[in-house]
Each structure stands twice: as C-alpha cells, then as structure tokens.
Coordinates of C-alpha atoms in Angstrom, one line a residue:
M18 CA 0.0 0.0 0.0
A19 CA 1.4 3.4 -1.0
V20 CA 2.1 5.9 1.7
T21 CA -0.2 8.9 1.5
V22 CA -0.4 12.2 3.4
R23 CA -4.0 13.2 4.2
L24 CA -5.0 16.7 5.1
E25 CA -8.3 17.9 6.6
P26 CA -9.6 20.3 5.2
A27 CA -8.2 18.7 2.0
G28 CA -8.0 21.9 -0.1
R29 CA -6.5 25.3 0.5
C30 CA -7.3 26.9 3.9
R31 CA -6.6 30.1 5.8
W32 CA -3.3 30.6 7.6
D33 CA -5.1 31.1 10.9
E34 CA -7.1 27.8 10.6
P35 CA -5.8 24.5 12.0
V36 CA -5.3 21.6 9.6
R37 CA -5.3 17.9 10.6
I38 CA -2.4 15.9 9.2
A39 CA -2.5 12.1 8.9
V40 CA -0.2 9.6 7.1
R41 CA -1.6 6.3 5.9
G42 CA -0.1 3.1 4.4
L43 CA 2.8 2.8 6.9
A44 CA 3.9 -0.5 8.4
P45 CA 2.7 -1.2 11.9
R46 CA 4.7 0.8 14.5
Q47 CA 6.9 2.2 11.7
R48 CA 9.3 4.9 12.8
I49 CA 9.1 7.9 10.4
T50 CA 10.2 11.6 10.2
L51 CA 7.9 14.3 9.0
R52 CA 9.3 17.5 7.5
A53 CA 7.6 20.7 6.6
S54 CA 9.3 23.3 4.2
L55 CA 8.2 26.7 3.0
R56 CA 9.8 29.5 0.9
D57 CA 8.7 33.0 1.5
E58 CA 8.4 35.6 -1.3
K59 CA 12.0 36.5 -1.0
G60 CA 13.1 32.9 -1.4
A61 CA 14.1 32.4 2.2
L62 CA 13.6 28.7 3.3
F63 CA 11.8 27.8 6.5
R64 CA 11.9 24.2 7.8
A65 CA 10.7 22.1 10.7
H66 CA 10.8 18.3 11.3
A67 CA 9.5 15.8 13.9
R68 CA 10.0 12.1 14.6
Y69 CA 6.9 9.9 15.0
C70 CA 5.9 6.2 15.3
A71 CA 2.9 4.8 13.4
D72 CA 0.1 2.9 15.3
A73 CA -0.6 -0.8 15.1
D74 CA -2.6 -0.3 11.9
G75 CA 0.2 1.7 10.1
L76 CA -1.6 5.0 10.6
L77 CA -0.1 8.2 12.0
D78 CA -2.6 11.0 13.1
L79 CA -0.8 14.1 14.4
A80 CA -3.9 14.9 16.5
R81 CA -3.3 11.7 18.5
A82 CA 0.4 10.9 18.1
P83 CA 3.0 12.8 20.1
A84 CA 6.3 13.9 18.4
L85 CA 9.2 11.9 19.8
G86 CA 11.8 14.5 18.9
G87 CA 12.9 17.0 16.3
S88 CA 11.9 20.6 16.2
F89 CA 9.4 20.0 19.0
V90 CA 8.2 17.1 21.2
G91 CA 4.8 16.0 22.5
L92 CA 1.2 16.3 21.1
E93 CA 1.4 19.3 18.8
P94 CA -0.9 18.8 15.8
M95 CA 0.2 22.2 14.3
G96 CA 3.9 21.9 15.4
L97 CA 5.2 21.6 11.8
F98 CA 3.9 25.1 11.2
W99 CA 4.7 27.1 14.3
A100 CA 8.1 25.4 14.7
L101 CA 9.3 26.5 11.2
E102 CA 12.7 28.1 11.4
P103 CA 14.5 30.2 8.8
E104 CA 17.7 28.8 7.2
K105 CA 18.9 32.4 7.1
P106 CA 19.7 33.8 10.6
F107 CA 17.6 36.6 12.0
W108 CA 14.9 36.3 9.2
R109 CA 11.4 37.2 10.3
F110 CA 8.5 35.1 8.9
L111 CA 6.2 37.6 7.0
K112 CA 3.6 37.4 4.3
R113 CA 4.2 40.3 1.9
D114 CA 1.7 39.5 -0.8
V115 CA -1.7 38.3 0.6
Q116 CA -3.0 37.6 -2.9
T117 CA -0.9 34.4 -3.1
P118 CA -0.9 31.5 -0.7
F119 CA 2.1 30.0 1.1
A120 CA 2.8 26.5 -0.2
V121 CA 4.0 24.2 2.6
E122 CA 5.6 21.0 1.4
L123 CA 5.1 18.0 3.8
E124 CA 7.4 15.1 3.3
V125 CA 7.4 11.6 5.0
F126 CA 10.8 9.9 5.5
D127 CA 11.5 6.4 6.8
G128 CA 13.3 6.2 10.1
H129 CA 14.6 8.6 12.7
E130 CA 17.8 9.7 11.1
P131 CA 19.0 13.2 12.1
E132 CA 19.0 14.4 8.5
P133 CA 16.2 13.0 6.3
D134 CA 17.5 12.2 2.8
G135 CA 15.7 11.7 -0.6
E136 CA 16.4 8.0 -0.7
R137 CA 14.2 7.3 2.3
L138 CA 11.3 9.5 1.0
L139 CA 8.0 7.6 1.4
G140 CA 5.5 10.3 0.4
R141 CA 4.8 14.0 0.1
A142 CA 2.0 16.5 -0.2
V143 CA 1.8 20.2 -0.8
H144 CA -0.6 22.2 1.5
E145 CA -1.6 25.7 0.5
R146 CA -2.4 28.2 3.2
D147 CA -4.1 31.4 2.2
F148 CA -4.2 35.0 3.6
L149 CA -7.1 36.2 1.4
P150 CA -10.2 34.2 2.5
P151 CA -12.8 33.3 -0.1
G152 CA -15.0 36.3 -1.0
V153 CA -12.8 38.9 0.8
R154 CA -12.3 42.0 -1.4
R155 CA -9.0 43.8 -1.4
E156 CA -9.1 47.6 -2.3
P157 CA -5.9 49.7 -2.4
V158 CA -6.6 53.1 -0.7
R159 CA -4.9 56.3 -1.9
A160 CA -7.2 59.0 -0.4
G161 CA -5.7 62.3 0.4
R162 CA -2.5 61.5 2.3
V163 CA -3.7 58.1 3.4
R164 CA -1.8 55.1 2.0
A165 CA -3.5 51.8 2.9
T166 CA -5.4 48.7 1.8
L167 CA -9.0 48.0 2.8
F168 CA -10.2 44.5 3.1
L169 CA -14.0 43.9 3.0
P170 CA -15.7 40.7 4.1
P171 CA -17.9 38.7 1.7
G172 CA -21.6 39.8 1.6
P173 CA -23.5 43.0 1.3
G174 CA -22.3 44.9 4.5
P175 CA -22.0 47.3 6.1
F176 CA -19.4 45.7 8.4
P177 CA -17.8 46.7 11.7
G178 CA -14.5 48.5 10.9
I179 CA -11.0 48.1 12.3
I180 CA -7.8 50.1 11.5
D181 CA -4.7 47.8 11.8
I182 CA -1.3 49.4 12.4
F183 CA 2.2 47.7 12.7
G184 CA 5.4 48.7 14.3
L185 CA 8.5 50.7 13.2
G186 CA 9.4 48.3 10.3
G187 CA 7.6 50.5 7.8
G188 CA 5.9 49.6 4.6
L189 CA 2.4 48.2 4.3
L190 CA 1.7 44.8 5.9
E191 CA -1.7 43.4 5.0
Y192 CA -1.8 39.8 6.3
R193 CA -3.4 40.6 9.7
A194 CA -6.1 42.8 8.1
S195 CA -6.9 40.3 5.3
L196 CA -7.3 37.5 7.9
L197 CA -9.6 39.8 10.1
A198 CA -11.8 40.4 7.0
G199 CA -12.3 36.7 6.9
H200 CA -13.9 37.0 10.4
G201 CA -16.4 39.7 9.3
F202 CA -14.5 43.0 9.9
A203 CA -13.9 45.7 7.3
T204 CA -10.2 46.2 8.1
L205 CA -7.8 48.9 6.9
A206 CA -4.2 48.0 6.8
L207 CA -2.5 51.4 7.3
A208 CA 1.0 52.4 6.3
Y209 CA 2.7 55.4 7.9
C210 CA 6.3 55.4 6.7
D211 CA 8.6 53.9 4.1
F212 CA 5.9 53.2 1.6
E213 CA 5.3 55.0 -1.7
D214 CA 5.4 58.7 -1.1
L215 CA 5.2 58.5 2.7
P216 CA 8.3 59.6 4.7
K217 CA 11.2 57.2 4.6
K218 CA 12.1 58.0 8.2
F219 CA 9.6 58.2 11.0
D220 CA 10.8 60.8 13.4
T221 CA 7.5 62.5 14.5
I222 CA 4.0 61.2 15.1
H223 CA 1.4 63.6 13.7
L224 CA -2.0 62.2 14.7
D225 CA -3.7 64.2 12.0
Y226 CA -2.5 61.7 9.4
F227 CA -4.1 58.9 11.4
E228 CA -7.2 61.0 11.9
E229 CA -7.5 61.2 8.1
A230 CA -7.5 57.4 8.0
L231 CA -10.2 57.3 10.7
C232 CA -12.4 59.7 8.8
Y233 CA -11.9 57.6 5.6
M234 CA -13.3 54.6 7.5
L235 CA -16.1 56.5 9.1
Q236 CA -17.3 57.9 5.8
H237 CA -17.1 54.5 3.9
S238 CA -20.5 53.1 2.9
Q239 CA -19.3 49.6 3.7
V240 CA -18.2 50.4 7.2
K241 CA -20.8 50.3 10.0
G242 CA -20.6 53.1 12.6
P243 CA -20.8 54.9 14.9
G244 CA -17.3 53.9 16.0
I245 CA -14.2 52.1 14.7
G246 CA -11.9 49.6 16.4
L247 CA -8.1 49.9 16.5
L248 CA -5.5 47.1 16.5
G249 CA -1.8 47.8 16.8
I250 CA 1.5 46.0 17.8
S251 CA 4.6 47.6 19.3
L252 CA 4.9 51.3 18.1
G253 CA 1.6 50.6 16.2
A254 CA -0.1 49.9 19.5
D255 CA 1.1 53.2 21.0
I256 CA -0.2 55.0 17.9
C257 CA -3.5 53.3 18.5
L258 CA -3.5 54.3 22.2
S259 CA -2.8 57.9 21.1
M260 CA -5.6 57.9 18.6
A261 CA -8.0 56.5 21.2
S262 CA -6.9 59.2 23.6
F263 CA -7.3 62.2 21.3
L264 CA -9.7 61.3 18.5
K265 CA -13.5 60.7 18.6
N266 CA -15.5 57.7 17.3
I267 CA -13.1 55.0 18.5
S268 CA -15.1 52.2 20.1
A269 CA -12.5 49.7 21.1
T270 CA -8.6 49.5 21.1
V271 CA -6.3 46.5 21.2
S272 CA -2.7 47.0 22.2
I273 CA -0.4 44.1 21.4
N274 CA 2.9 44.6 23.4
G275 CA 2.5 48.4 23.3
S276 CA 4.0 50.6 26.0
G277 CA 1.5 53.4 26.6
F278 CA 4.4 55.8 26.6
N279 CA 5.9 58.0 24.0
G280 CA 9.3 56.3 23.5
N281 CA 11.6 58.1 21.2
I282 CA 9.4 60.1 18.8
P283 CA 7.4 63.2 19.9
I284 CA 3.6 62.8 19.4
Y285 CA 1.7 65.9 18.1
Y286 CA -2.0 66.6 17.9
K287 CA -3.2 70.2 17.3
E288 CA -1.8 72.2 20.3
T289 CA -0.7 69.1 22.3
T290 CA 2.7 67.5 22.3
I291 CA 3.7 64.4 24.3
P292 CA 7.5 64.5 24.9
P293 CA 9.5 61.3 24.3
L294 CA 10.7 59.3 27.3
G295 CA 14.1 58.7 25.5
H296 CA 16.6 55.9 26.0
D297 CA 20.2 55.3 27.0
L298 CA 22.1 52.8 24.7
R299 CA 24.6 52.3 27.5
R300 CA 21.9 50.2 29.2
M301 CA 21.9 47.7 26.4
K302 CA 23.1 44.2 27.4
V303 CA 24.6 41.3 25.4
A304 CA 22.6 38.2 25.8
F305 CA 24.1 34.7 26.3
S306 CA 23.6 34.1 22.6
G307 CA 25.8 37.1 21.8
L308 CA 22.9 39.1 20.5
L309 CA 21.8 42.5 21.8
D310 CA 19.1 42.7 24.5
I311 CA 17.4 46.2 24.5
V312 CA 14.7 45.4 27.1
D313 CA 16.0 48.0 29.6
I314 CA 17.3 50.8 27.4
R315 CA 14.4 53.2 28.0
N316 CA 14.9 55.9 30.6
D317 CA 13.3 55.3 34.0
I318 CA 9.7 56.2 34.5
V319 CA 9.9 59.1 37.0
G320 CA 6.5 59.7 38.5
G321 CA 4.9 56.4 37.5
C322 CA 1.6 56.7 35.8
E323 CA 1.6 60.5 35.9
N324 CA 4.8 60.8 33.9
P325 CA 4.4 63.5 31.2
C326 CA 5.6 61.1 28.5
M327 CA 2.7 58.8 29.1
I328 CA -0.2 58.7 26.6
P329 CA -3.3 60.1 28.3
I330 CA -5.3 56.9 27.9
E331 CA -7.9 58.0 30.5
K332 CA -9.3 60.2 27.7
A333 CA -10.2 57.1 25.6
Q334 CA -13.9 56.7 25.0
G335 CA -14.0 53.0 24.4
P336 CA -12.5 50.0 26.2
I337 CA -8.9 48.9 25.8
L338 CA -7.5 45.4 25.7
F339 CA -3.8 44.9 26.5
I340 CA -2.3 41.7 25.0
V341 CA 1.1 41.2 26.8
G342 CA 4.0 38.9 26.2
Q343 CA 5.7 38.3 29.6
D344 CA 9.0 37.6 27.9
D345 CA 8.9 40.6 25.6
H346 CA 12.5 41.9 25.2
N347 CA 11.6 45.0 23.1
W348 CA 10.5 46.6 26.3
R349 CA 8.8 45.6 29.5
S350 CA 5.3 45.3 28.2
E351 CA 3.8 43.7 31.3
L352 CA 5.1 46.5 33.6
Y353 CA 3.8 49.1 31.1
A354 CA 0.3 47.5 31.0
Q355 CA 0.2 47.6 34.9
I356 CA 1.2 51.3 34.8
A357 CA -1.6 51.9 32.2
S358 CA -4.1 50.2 34.5
E359 CA -2.9 52.4 37.5
R360 CA -3.3 55.5 35.4
L361 CA -6.9 54.6 34.3
Q362 CA -7.9 53.8 37.9
A363 CA -6.2 57.0 39.2
H364 CA -8.4 59.0 36.8
G365 CA -11.6 57.2 38.0
K366 CA -11.8 54.7 35.1
G367 CA -12.3 51.0 35.5
K368 CA -9.5 48.5 35.2
P369 CA -8.7 47.6 31.5
Q370 CA -8.6 44.0 30.4
I371 CA -5.0 42.7 30.5
I372 CA -4.2 39.3 29.1
S373 CA -0.6 38.3 29.9
Y374 CA 1.1 35.2 28.4
P375 CA 4.1 33.5 30.0
G376 CA 7.0 32.5 27.7
T377 CA 5.7 34.9 25.0
G378 CA 7.9 37.4 23.2
H379 CA 7.4 40.6 21.3
Y380 CA 5.9 39.6 18.0
I381 CA 2.6 38.2 18.8
E382 CA 1.2 37.3 15.4
P383 CA -1.9 35.5 14.1
P384 CA -2.1 31.7 14.9
Y385 CA 0.6 29.3 13.7
F386 CA 3.1 32.0 12.7
P387 CA 6.6 30.8 13.6
M388 CA 8.0 32.8 16.5
C389 CA 10.7 35.4 15.6
P390 CA 13.3 35.0 18.4
A391 CA 15.7 37.6 17.0
S392 CA 16.0 39.9 13.9
L393 CA 17.6 43.1 12.7
H394 CA 16.4 46.2 14.6
R395 CA 15.6 48.9 12.1
L396 CA 17.1 51.8 14.2
L397 CA 20.1 50.0 15.6
D398 CA 20.8 48.1 12.3
K399 CA 21.9 45.1 14.5
P400 CA 20.2 41.9 15.4
V401 CA 18.3 42.0 18.8
I402 CA 16.4 39.4 20.8
W403 CA 12.6 39.7 21.0
G404 CA 12.0 37.0 23.6
G405 CA 9.7 34.0 23.8
E406 CA 9.8 30.2 24.0
P407 CA 8.4 28.7 20.8
R408 CA 5.7 26.4 22.2
A409 CA 4.4 28.8 24.8
H410 CA 4.5 31.7 22.2
S411 CA 2.5 29.6 19.7
K412 CA -0.2 28.8 22.2
A413 CA -0.4 32.5 23.2
Q414 CA -0.9 33.5 19.5
V415 CA -3.8 31.1 19.1
D416 CA -5.5 32.3 22.3
A417 CA -4.7 36.0 21.7
W418 CA -6.3 35.9 18.2
K419 CA -9.4 34.4 19.7
Q420 CA -9.5 37.0 22.5
I421 CA -9.1 39.9 19.9
L422 CA -11.9 38.6 17.8
I423 CA -14.2 38.2 20.8
F424 CA -13.3 41.7 22.1
F425 CA -14.0 43.4 18.7
S426 CA -17.2 41.4 18.2
K427 CA -18.4 42.5 21.6
H428 CA -17.6 46.2 21.3
L429 CA -18.1 46.8 17.5
G430 CA -21.3 44.8 17.3
A431 CA -20.6 41.7 15.2
S432 CA -21.1 38.0 15.7
P433 CA -17.6 36.4 16.1
K434 CA -16.6 34.0 13.3
L435 CA -14.0 32.1 15.3

C-alpha cells in the first residue's frame, strides 16, 4: 500500500485555521520523520521536522500521536507550522503579498535519522495556506495622504470597521487585516512610513494623518458606525492608544505589546505635544547568545503613571484590551500594562482587560506564525532578541487571536466567526 499524506480540510485553507495531518499506508509501528518546508516571497527557506511512530494499523494521526523529537516534542498537531525556522539567521516570517498563498511541502521519510534524505522519502503533499479568505475584497486606498489597503468581508455589508497598524518596520503589511476580514470585519491595513510617497524615516508622530484614515473609514459606505476599532502592535499599539486618547468615534482598542508611553518620537496633535521618554544605549546588554538585549534601554519612568511622557489613555472613549508577552524583550510590556491600569484607575476609570502570556515574546502574530526570536532592529541596524519560547509563544498566539476577535465582536457589534 502506498504511503499517502491526508489533510483535513483537503483543499486550501486560511493561515489562521488549523489543519489535521495524517499519514496512511505505513507499516505497523513504523518509525518515520515528517518534514515541513516553505519558501517566502524573498526565497528564504523555513523548515521544521519531527519524529513519530505509526500505530498498530500503520496510521499516523498528528492529532493523536506525540512527536518523539525533532523541532518539538509532545502532542502538537500544528507543530510543523509554528516550529518552522529560517535557514537564514535573523529572518522574520512575514507574508508580503496576501493575494498568493504560502505552499507548505510536507514530506514523510523512513526512520529517525537526524538528516532526512531523498532515498528514504516515502510520500509527500503540498498544502496551500491562504491569507485572502474566499470572497474577501482587497481595495488599495490612496485617499488624500492616506496610503492603505481596505479588506471587505464577503456579503452586502456594512461591516464593523478596524484600523490595523504595525510597528516601526515601515511599509504596508496586509496579512493581519486580510485575515480579520475573513472574520467579518472591514479592516484597513494602514501604512505610515517607508511606503510609496510616505516619509522614509519616521521621526515625528502627527496624529492628523491617522485622523484622516479614521475619517476615511467612518465615511465609507461599507463600514458600520458609529465607531471604529483599532489594532496595533509595538509602536503601532502606541499610535492606536494615542488615537483612542485624542480622537473621537473609536469604540475599542487592542494594544499588542504596546508601552502606553511615547518612547523616542514626539507625538503631536493640534496644540498638544507628548514628549519622548528617551533611552540610553549604555543600558543595552549582550545576551548569552551574543545578541543584543534592548529590554532596559528606555529611561526610568519618574512619577509612574503621571509621567508626562505617558499617553493620556484616560481620555479614551472605548475600552482597551492589552495583550502582553511576559517575555517581551523589546521593552517591559507587562510592567507598562500595569502602569496603564494604574493610570486609568487614578483617573476614575475601570481596570482595563490585560491578558498576559508567559513564555511569550514581542511579535505576537496570528495563529501558527513561527516565532521570531531575533531579527535586525531597524534603528540599531543590528540583530536584537525579541524573547519568547516557541511552544508557549505559539499557544499564546492562538489564544490572543481568539480574544481579539471576541473583544472586537463585543464592542463593535458583530457575531464572532471564530
């Protein structure tokens, strides 16, 4: 009997959906190695492998069989995806073009040799994982100064709206917005630097640009008002917290490993300026791996939650959800979320929802994204560590995505498509 790799669902599926992997036609109790390989749009190779043992009927089902070694151990049905590692050091897993899927090659090898070779190849399958769910419409936006892409869910609409903002890496990343549209949200992936005619360097935050993007969403016939949701990670999270504090018609804000402080770039809105907290590069450490650890380079927070560099989140009209990686090495996200909670309570507001994940680093991505332990820092031009332990980080990403969808569904008025 030929060895076959079976996938459920059998066809293409979304990146944020789990897939069940089974191997049939093996000998009873046969020892095999499974390997997953993927190339990103820039040709960088990512790989993961795990060693397994078939059951008495010659069947291997990853939902029931634990991995005995390799890139991970234990019962991890999606381990071959979240454990993918780049061949090139310090290379972050990103989807740059959401209009094409990632093709993941799954190979079955006989035995438990450290390096699987072609002579022992028993079977293979190619599994396509998509970022543009069926029926989702992608519309480039060039409105006034706004440079963005709007993703609209299938159906007549109007839909609850979200603006999605990434960190200091620049450019226009669409993969989170396109996946959110698959869950029923009209989502605007918003660029703010190093894209088309936007500034190459980002050295001041002028909230009027982001207000223009907010107005675009509020006036769009396919976006349901009266308010919009905001989702941001890292500096993008702090921009979202600033928008929620100064702008109207924002119903809900999610901060993924934001700080709630103005770090190195002054924030301007009309007559108001929030000064930067600043940093001291002498506080940088060298980790055991030899990589830089920047977690403590920011200046001390004198005055705690009343520090003048803090974003005045007590002015936010809607609720805020803080998603926190306890092992974030970009900055101390857990401490910052606690200070944000203190500030809200000091100003007579209720405690915000804070979800903290142990063993979780800075880049909390949609489910099944491989963790980025270290990569090149845009400002330092050197590799830095971002923190996280792969298994814990992966579990956090699955739960955080679910929590984000529930939060936006509750406060923007939609039924969650989990």
